[in-house]
């Protein structure tokens, strides 16, 4: 029998009903662990538990909260190999990628352990004589954290750590496909010294527990990362109720390659950005916008690089790219390739691979001869698929790059300082990369997009305080002023 895990409410395990198997996408015969999905009543109980824990947790000192996060961060870092192996096994990214993600989660916990000790308020003289004004930060209250499967520990960490750091309590609902990494993170934080109920784990279906976690009166804020459709639904349901809502949704991220680019750098940017983590990143470089003078040489160089790109078991040695996460994502990737063919594009690669073990393996795909209006350039595929748009010059490249409505990240490969500076200023994306892949960000600076990509305050780094606190402006007049 495989390992069993449960939801955690008020510090205690809660067994669910409906049994779910956490299956390894590299080897479908390998069941990583099993859990029982909980129902709406358990989600409500988790919110009650978070609400009960809120007054005491929000009154702890910053040092107490810092110590919990710091201890948790140390344990995550110390167990990076083991947790990375679990993550690779349940999600399918390669071991180096998975270990890197775990280390990132540890760094995030450490960052917020430090951040909470920084000064966050203001003291000002009023514009009226003798009055003092203070602007302080207070927790927003009970926060629902809803996360996707593609970063099973880093995304939860970058939402839960600032939530707890600034005195909120949390109900955390991870994606159904990756409960193991989520359970470990919650276990580590609880053992690091959180009081019961400050952090609750709800393992359940989005359609069952999601509506409770987004619309129940006990919820003060919802931070969500996932698909555009689900995110919009959450916003439509929660915003009229006055909930604070933060959404990180899709991305359609262009990498512009102009004639003067260093071709080796550009190839690495595209291959790492487009096919790293099997292309299953909201910041993936999913469109290459390439000027005429370098287009054919660039495509050839990318093809040559991909001929040395090994697809295999996520935990295998020397593997560059693991499997697609599950059958429905694989079907979606293949469907987009069919649509592209139907609209006149040429697809190179993208075959389903039989590697001898039952797993969702797919070769990287290049989709050549597309324009900004092709379906594949307007919708997020979320797989190892990069489409190419050939343009005459930089101005056309910028226009094609800005044609997307999901402006999360955009990159340019150029050796010309003026082109780099122009792109940085004129890209519509929330994050811009120069001679770097569109994916791959730091934890101490804001993360987020524009257009349909994001809603609400930015996540991560020094921006995180904006969502996870609400500001209070207080005016104090001395009782009887002395002159
Ligand atoms: P993905 O393609 O990354 O799975 P989803 O938007 O479907 O994107 O899922 C992201 C998260 O949202 C998951 O944890 C999922 O269970 C959850 N979810 C799905 N439906 C809802 C809903 N109606 N309300 C709240 N959360 C939901």
XYZ file of C-alpha atoms and ligand atoms in Angstrom:
510
model
C 0.000 0.000 0.000
C 1.313 3.454 -0.799
C 1.803 6.185 1.786
C -1.404 7.901 2.982
C -1.668 11.606 3.760
C -4.581 13.713 5.001
C -5.814 17.254 5.168
C -4.791 19.177 8.298
C -7.318 21.321 10.182
C -6.516 22.977 13.496
C -3.247 21.067 13.619
C -5.000 17.676 13.423
C -5.254 15.228 10.527
C -8.636 15.046 8.781
C -9.311 12.000 6.621
C -11.481 12.609 3.591
C -13.799 10.377 1.625
C -13.287 10.003 -2.084
C -9.828 8.370 -2.546
C -7.222 9.990 -4.797
C -3.952 8.500 -6.040
C -0.947 10.786 -6.584
C 0.503 9.174 -9.721
C 4.056 9.634 -11.028
C 3.749 11.055 -14.583
C 7.099 9.462 -15.504
C 5.845 5.986 -14.530
C 2.106 5.554 -14.233
C 2.548 2.297 -12.290
C 4.147 4.262 -9.441
C 1.601 5.636 -6.948
C 3.486 8.230 -4.881
C 0.842 8.447 -2.160
C -2.900 8.447 -1.595
C -5.321 10.760 0.153
C -9.025 11.154 0.693
C -10.472 14.328 -0.802
C -12.416 16.345 1.774
C -15.783 18.030 1.239
C -17.145 21.553 1.561
C -17.866 21.070 5.288
C -14.193 20.316 5.954
C -13.212 23.446 4.021
C -15.591 25.442 6.213
C -14.080 23.827 9.336
C -10.627 24.855 8.116
C -11.785 28.457 7.750
C -13.263 28.377 11.269
C -10.005 27.065 12.598
C -8.060 29.830 10.814
C -10.493 32.438 12.149
C -10.070 31.120 15.711
C -6.279 31.211 15.416
C -6.234 34.729 13.954
C -6.440 36.969 17.061
C -3.532 35.290 18.842
C -1.347 34.860 15.738
C -1.863 38.423 14.576
C -0.740 39.640 18.026
C 2.502 37.633 18.082
C 5.623 39.719 17.767
C 7.397 39.972 14.427
C 10.312 38.121 16.009
C 8.088 35.143 16.926
C 6.777 34.917 13.363
C 10.266 35.397 11.966
C 11.605 32.521 14.044
C 8.930 30.100 12.797
C 9.601 30.988 9.156
C 13.351 30.828 9.634
C 13.198 27.385 11.268
C 10.901 26.124 8.494
C 13.233 27.556 5.848
C 16.204 25.784 7.431
C 14.393 22.440 7.382
C 13.275 22.868 3.769
C 16.874 23.650 2.738
C 18.301 20.759 4.768
C 15.868 18.335 3.106
C 16.262 19.704 -0.447
C 17.387 16.370 -1.933
C 14.541 14.366 -0.408
C 11.831 16.969 -1.074
C 13.203 17.539 -4.576
C 12.909 13.827 -5.278
C 9.287 13.809 -4.089
C 8.506 16.869 -6.204
C 10.110 15.404 -9.343
C 8.259 12.153 -8.727
C 4.796 13.662 -8.346
C 5.047 16.590 -10.813
C 7.515 15.381 -13.436
C 10.081 18.174 -13.635
C 13.692 16.982 -13.640
C 15.577 16.403 -10.397
C 17.793 19.506 -10.754
C 14.708 21.617 -11.496
C 12.795 20.079 -8.603
C 15.651 20.450 -6.150
C 16.095 24.038 -7.329
C 12.440 24.708 -6.647
C 12.705 23.313 -3.126
C 15.758 25.482 -2.444
C 13.747 28.437 -3.734
C 10.959 27.640 -1.269
C 13.506 27.592 1.549
C 14.941 30.935 0.413
C 11.454 32.447 0.301
C 10.730 31.334 3.871
C 14.056 32.850 4.968
C 13.390 36.051 3.016
C 10.070 36.653 4.787
C 11.631 35.715 8.130
C 13.836 38.756 7.525
C 11.265 40.936 5.792
C 8.866 40.898 8.735
C 11.540 42.541 10.896
C 11.948 45.472 8.520
C 10.223 48.823 9.151
C 6.839 48.958 7.410
C 5.113 52.075 8.729
C 5.378 55.851 8.610
C 5.153 58.557 11.241
C 4.392 62.019 9.874
C 3.463 65.457 11.158
C -0.073 66.320 10.165
C -0.740 69.278 7.905
C -2.794 70.492 10.871
C -0.754 71.792 13.809
C -0.015 69.552 16.775
C -1.411 66.344 15.265
C 0.666 63.248 14.601
C -0.148 60.838 11.786
C 0.885 57.169 11.802
C 0.458 54.822 8.871
C 0.693 51.206 9.968
C 0.196 47.786 8.389
C -2.255 45.241 9.760
C -3.003 41.687 8.596
C -6.019 41.276 6.325
C -7.239 38.241 8.308
C -8.070 34.763 7.024
C -6.466 34.130 3.642
C -7.327 31.327 1.219
C -4.259 30.192 -0.719
C -5.151 28.269 -3.898
C -2.300 26.969 -6.015
C -1.627 25.086 -9.274
C 0.399 21.935 -9.885
C 3.366 23.328 -11.832
C 5.354 24.720 -8.860
C 4.103 22.493 -6.039
C 6.269 23.979 -3.284
C 7.577 27.371 -4.484
C 4.200 28.952 -5.257
C 2.654 27.806 -1.954
C 5.753 29.124 -0.154
C 5.609 32.524 -1.830
C 1.975 32.937 -0.783
C 1.963 31.261 2.661
C 5.231 32.786 3.930
C 4.189 36.443 3.517
C 0.644 35.652 4.690
C 1.973 34.257 7.973
C 4.814 36.778 8.258
C 2.392 39.694 8.298
C 0.074 38.065 10.858
C -2.635 36.438 8.732
C -3.877 32.877 9.129
C -4.216 30.558 6.152
C -6.317 27.850 4.562
C -4.203 26.282 1.823
C -5.689 24.289 -1.049
C -3.036 22.829 -3.353
C -3.731 21.366 -6.785
C -5.088 17.827 -6.726
C -2.086 16.486 -8.708
C 0.613 17.492 -6.208
C -0.559 16.907 -2.622
C 2.755 15.458 -1.393
C 4.898 18.599 -1.623
C 2.028 20.633 -0.143
C 1.654 18.282 2.822
C 5.394 18.403 3.552
C 5.459 22.206 3.502
C 2.516 22.424 5.914
C 4.024 19.769 8.174
C 7.351 21.607 8.281
C 5.728 24.958 9.087
C 3.492 23.467 11.766
C 6.400 21.681 13.443
C 8.456 24.882 13.192
C 6.144 26.363 15.825
C 2.912 27.609 14.275
C -0.016 27.508 16.693
C -2.786 25.055 15.723
C -5.075 26.544 13.071
C -2.711 29.239 11.795
C -2.082 27.099 8.696
C -4.638 24.540 7.510
C -4.361 22.174 4.567
C -7.432 21.259 2.521
C -6.938 18.412 0.050
C -10.050 18.465 -2.082
C -11.419 19.107 -5.513
C -11.354 22.711 -6.687
C -14.981 22.526 -7.759
C -16.051 21.253 -4.296
C -13.928 23.167 -1.768
C -13.034 26.127 -4.031
C -16.356 27.967 -3.756
C -16.245 27.751 0.079
C -12.670 29.034 0.194
C -13.460 31.994 -2.053
C -16.944 33.099 -0.963
C -17.466 32.059 2.671
C -17.995 35.063 4.982
C -14.955 34.027 7.053
C -12.611 34.633 4.099
C -10.908 38.030 4.028
C -8.567 37.465 1.102
C -7.971 35.016 -1.729
C -4.607 34.567 -3.413
C -4.819 32.304 -6.451
C -2.469 31.066 -9.150
C -3.934 28.982 -11.970
C -5.820 29.185 -15.222
C -7.461 32.319 -16.596
C -10.905 30.682 -16.583
C -10.820 29.577 -12.936
C -9.248 32.844 -11.833
C -11.880 34.962 -13.562
C -14.588 32.827 -11.955
C -13.058 33.424 -8.522
C -12.873 37.163 -9.139
C -16.481 37.288 -10.332
C -17.625 35.390 -7.239
C -15.429 37.034 -4.579
C -15.055 40.667 -5.600
C -18.764 41.579 -5.204
C -18.492 40.221 -1.650
C -15.668 42.653 -0.929
C -12.917 40.056 -0.644
C -9.380 41.143 -1.425
C -8.365 39.071 -4.461
C -4.909 38.481 -5.957
C -4.712 36.458 -9.183
C -1.731 35.164 -11.145
C -3.067 33.565 -14.302
C -1.758 32.677 -17.718
C 1.149 33.961 -19.723
C 1.902 34.090 -23.432
C 5.501 35.141 -23.332
C 7.419 36.264 -26.401
C 11.177 36.034 -26.818
C 12.299 38.534 -29.453
C 15.474 37.612 -31.349
C 16.848 40.357 -33.586
C 19.517 40.197 -36.312
C 22.316 41.402 -34.044
C 21.608 38.830 -31.293
C 24.362 36.544 -30.035
C 22.904 33.387 -31.528
C 24.293 31.019 -28.875
C 22.763 33.109 -26.080
C 19.465 33.347 -27.988
C 19.291 29.570 -28.530
C 19.912 28.880 -24.829
C 17.312 31.488 -23.834
C 14.706 29.895 -26.085
C 15.451 26.281 -25.273
C 15.688 26.800 -21.499
C 12.769 29.241 -21.440
C 10.568 27.249 -23.804
C 11.235 23.667 -22.814
C 12.538 23.862 -19.234
C 10.022 22.265 -16.827
C 8.432 20.726 -19.962
C 7.182 24.194 -20.928
C 4.769 24.033 -17.987
C 5.527 27.462 -16.577
C 3.370 30.562 -16.820
C 6.597 32.415 -17.725
C 7.610 29.925 -20.468
C 8.981 31.427 -23.693
C 6.158 30.164 -25.847
C 6.598 32.467 -28.864
C 9.867 33.224 -30.664
C 9.575 36.479 -32.614
C 12.554 36.471 -34.981
C 13.731 39.062 -37.487
C 14.272 38.024 -41.071
C 18.062 38.234 -41.199
C 18.591 35.647 -38.449
C 15.378 33.598 -38.644
C 16.522 30.570 -40.634
C 19.925 30.324 -38.944
C 18.208 30.602 -35.566
C 15.650 27.877 -36.317
C 18.441 25.572 -37.500
C 20.495 26.285 -34.377
C 17.490 25.597 -32.119
C 16.841 22.321 -33.956
C 20.477 21.313 -33.573
C 20.350 22.118 -29.852
C 17.141 20.108 -29.430
C 18.714 17.088 -31.118
C 20.793 16.856 -27.907
C 17.766 17.418 -25.633
C 16.927 14.258 -23.708
C 13.344 13.498 -22.721
C 12.935 10.885 -20.014
C 12.020 9.909 -16.479
C 12.112 13.097 -14.410
C 14.450 11.413 -11.933
C 16.727 9.853 -14.554
C 20.366 10.933 -14.883
C 21.113 13.317 -17.741
C 17.448 13.988 -18.525
C 16.746 17.515 -19.814
C 12.963 17.315 -19.834
C 10.514 15.177 -17.892
C 7.026 14.115 -18.962
C 3.891 16.189 -19.387
C 2.018 16.248 -16.071
C -1.128 14.269 -16.929
C -3.249 12.905 -19.795
C -5.478 15.966 -20.109
C -2.491 18.334 -20.367
C -0.908 16.032 -22.974
C -4.153 16.005 -24.947
C -4.256 19.814 -24.777
C -0.672 20.117 -26.068
C -1.410 17.784 -29.000
C -4.691 19.540 -29.753
C -2.918 22.910 -30.087
C -0.422 21.338 -32.517
C -3.351 20.060 -34.621
C -5.000 23.483 -34.592
C -1.710 25.065 -35.708
C -1.386 22.577 -38.575
C -4.984 23.312 -39.523
C -4.169 27.036 -39.666
C -1.246 26.377 -42.036
C 1.757 26.171 -39.688
C 4.526 23.567 -39.957
C 5.048 21.464 -36.820
C 8.528 20.043 -36.201
C 8.704 17.438 -33.401
C 5.916 17.158 -30.847
C 5.563 13.384 -31.133
C 4.267 11.285 -28.282
C 7.257 9.192 -27.190
C 7.278 5.554 -26.161
C 10.225 5.275 -23.776
C 9.442 1.777 -22.573
C 7.782 2.959 -19.332
C 4.176 4.160 -19.291
C 4.491 7.946 -18.876
C 3.193 11.098 -20.571
C 6.256 11.668 -22.737
C 6.278 14.146 -25.592
C 9.098 15.503 -27.758
C 9.606 19.280 -27.833
C 7.688 20.916 -30.671
C 8.557 23.892 -32.880
C 5.653 25.472 -34.744
C 7.008 27.357 -37.746
C 5.406 29.942 -40.012
C 2.882 31.456 -37.597
C 1.591 35.007 -37.214
C 0.347 36.858 -34.135
C -3.242 36.022 -35.086
C -2.764 32.229 -35.069
C -4.646 30.509 -32.234
C -1.402 29.106 -30.844
C -0.102 32.653 -30.323
C -3.218 33.859 -28.552
C -3.881 31.014 -26.108
C -1.676 29.428 -23.479
C -0.614 25.863 -24.387
C 1.329 25.103 -21.170
C 3.452 22.423 -22.799
C 6.796 21.900 -24.600
C 5.688 23.891 -27.626
C 7.270 27.052 -29.077
C 5.822 28.858 -32.083
C 7.832 31.097 -34.411
C 6.784 34.429 -35.899
C 9.055 35.775 -38.637
C 9.149 39.600 -38.850
C 10.967 42.111 -41.057
C 12.542 44.261 -38.337
C 12.609 45.238 -34.661
C 9.530 47.476 -34.876
C 7.461 44.587 -36.210
C 8.976 42.339 -33.562
C 7.914 44.696 -30.774
C 4.395 44.902 -32.211
C 4.126 41.094 -32.412
C 5.500 40.733 -28.884
C 2.936 43.200 -27.567
C 0.034 41.563 -29.437
C -0.506 39.089 -26.592
C -3.197 39.798 -24.015
C -1.458 37.782 -21.274
C 1.540 40.016 -20.692
C 3.439 38.263 -17.940
C 7.043 38.126 -19.164
C 8.812 39.152 -22.391
C 12.419 38.844 -23.500
C 14.745 40.314 -26.092
C 18.045 38.915 -27.358
C 20.210 41.669 -28.779
C 23.759 43.003 -28.550
C 22.550 46.571 -29.110
C 22.071 48.662 -25.976
C 19.563 50.989 -27.630
C 17.361 48.067 -28.744
C 17.523 46.549 -25.261
C 16.588 49.838 -23.621
C 13.763 50.468 -26.094
C 12.298 47.007 -25.536
C 12.515 47.350 -21.763
C 10.565 50.594 -21.909
C 8.016 49.637 -24.544
C 7.172 46.016 -23.764
C 3.681 45.614 -22.321
C 4.780 42.758 -20.070
C 5.016 42.949 -16.278
C 8.525 41.424 -16.384
C 11.162 42.020 -19.060
C 14.307 39.977 -19.686
C 17.305 41.100 -21.740
C 19.469 38.240 -23.030
C 17.785 35.949 -20.503
C 14.977 33.386 -20.767
C 11.496 34.746 -20.005
C 11.298 32.208 -17.175
C 13.574 32.353 -14.150
C 12.934 35.086 -11.616
C 14.263 36.254 -8.252
C 12.368 35.967 -4.974
C 13.147 39.405 -3.530
C 11.482 41.501 -6.256
C 7.877 41.798 -7.528
C 6.448 39.072 -9.759
C 3.417 39.550 -11.983
C 1.954 40.473 -15.308
C -0.409 42.834 -17.020
C -3.478 42.396 -19.180
C -5.312 39.141 -18.480
C -2.289 37.756 -16.708
C -2.660 39.215 -13.224
C -5.090 40.991 -10.961
C -4.428 42.828 -7.726
C -1.159 43.692 -6.021
C 2.059 42.025 -7.156
C 3.405 38.916 -5.453
C 6.822 38.230 -3.931
C 9.675 40.200 -2.457
C 9.048 43.704 -1.181
C 5.733 43.855 -3.058
C 4.116 41.020 -1.075
C 3.189 43.267 1.848
C 0.678 45.116 -0.335
C -1.686 42.160 -0.664
C -1.110 40.557 2.721
C -1.653 43.700 4.798
C -4.097 46.528 4.888
C -2.900 49.974 5.894
C -4.247 52.041 8.765
C -3.843 55.800 8.934
C -4.251 57.148 12.480
C -4.376 60.809 13.609
C -3.514 61.616 17.201
C -4.091 64.991 18.782
C -2.640 65.645 22.222
C -5.447 65.993 24.797
C -4.467 69.501 25.893
C -1.712 70.891 23.769
C 1.026 72.845 25.535
C 2.241 75.803 23.624
P -4.399 24.333 -13.622
O -4.546 24.199 -15.084
O -3.116 24.930 -13.167
O -4.820 23.116 -12.854
P -6.769 25.512 -12.502
O -7.207 26.928 -12.558
O -7.685 24.481 -13.028
O -5.399 25.505 -13.262
O -6.400 25.092 -11.043
C -5.655 25.904 -10.157
C -6.144 25.657 -8.739
O -7.498 26.110 -8.649
C -6.171 24.198 -8.339
O -5.790 24.080 -6.977
C -7.627 23.832 -8.523
O -8.036 22.747 -7.726
C -8.302 25.107 -8.070
N -9.688 25.282 -8.512
C -10.332 24.678 -9.536
N -11.609 25.090 -9.609
C -11.792 25.996 -8.618
C -12.894 26.808 -8.157
N -14.074 26.778 -8.746
N -12.682 27.623 -7.114
C -11.489 27.691 -6.491
N -10.416 26.962 -6.867
C -10.554 26.125 -7.909
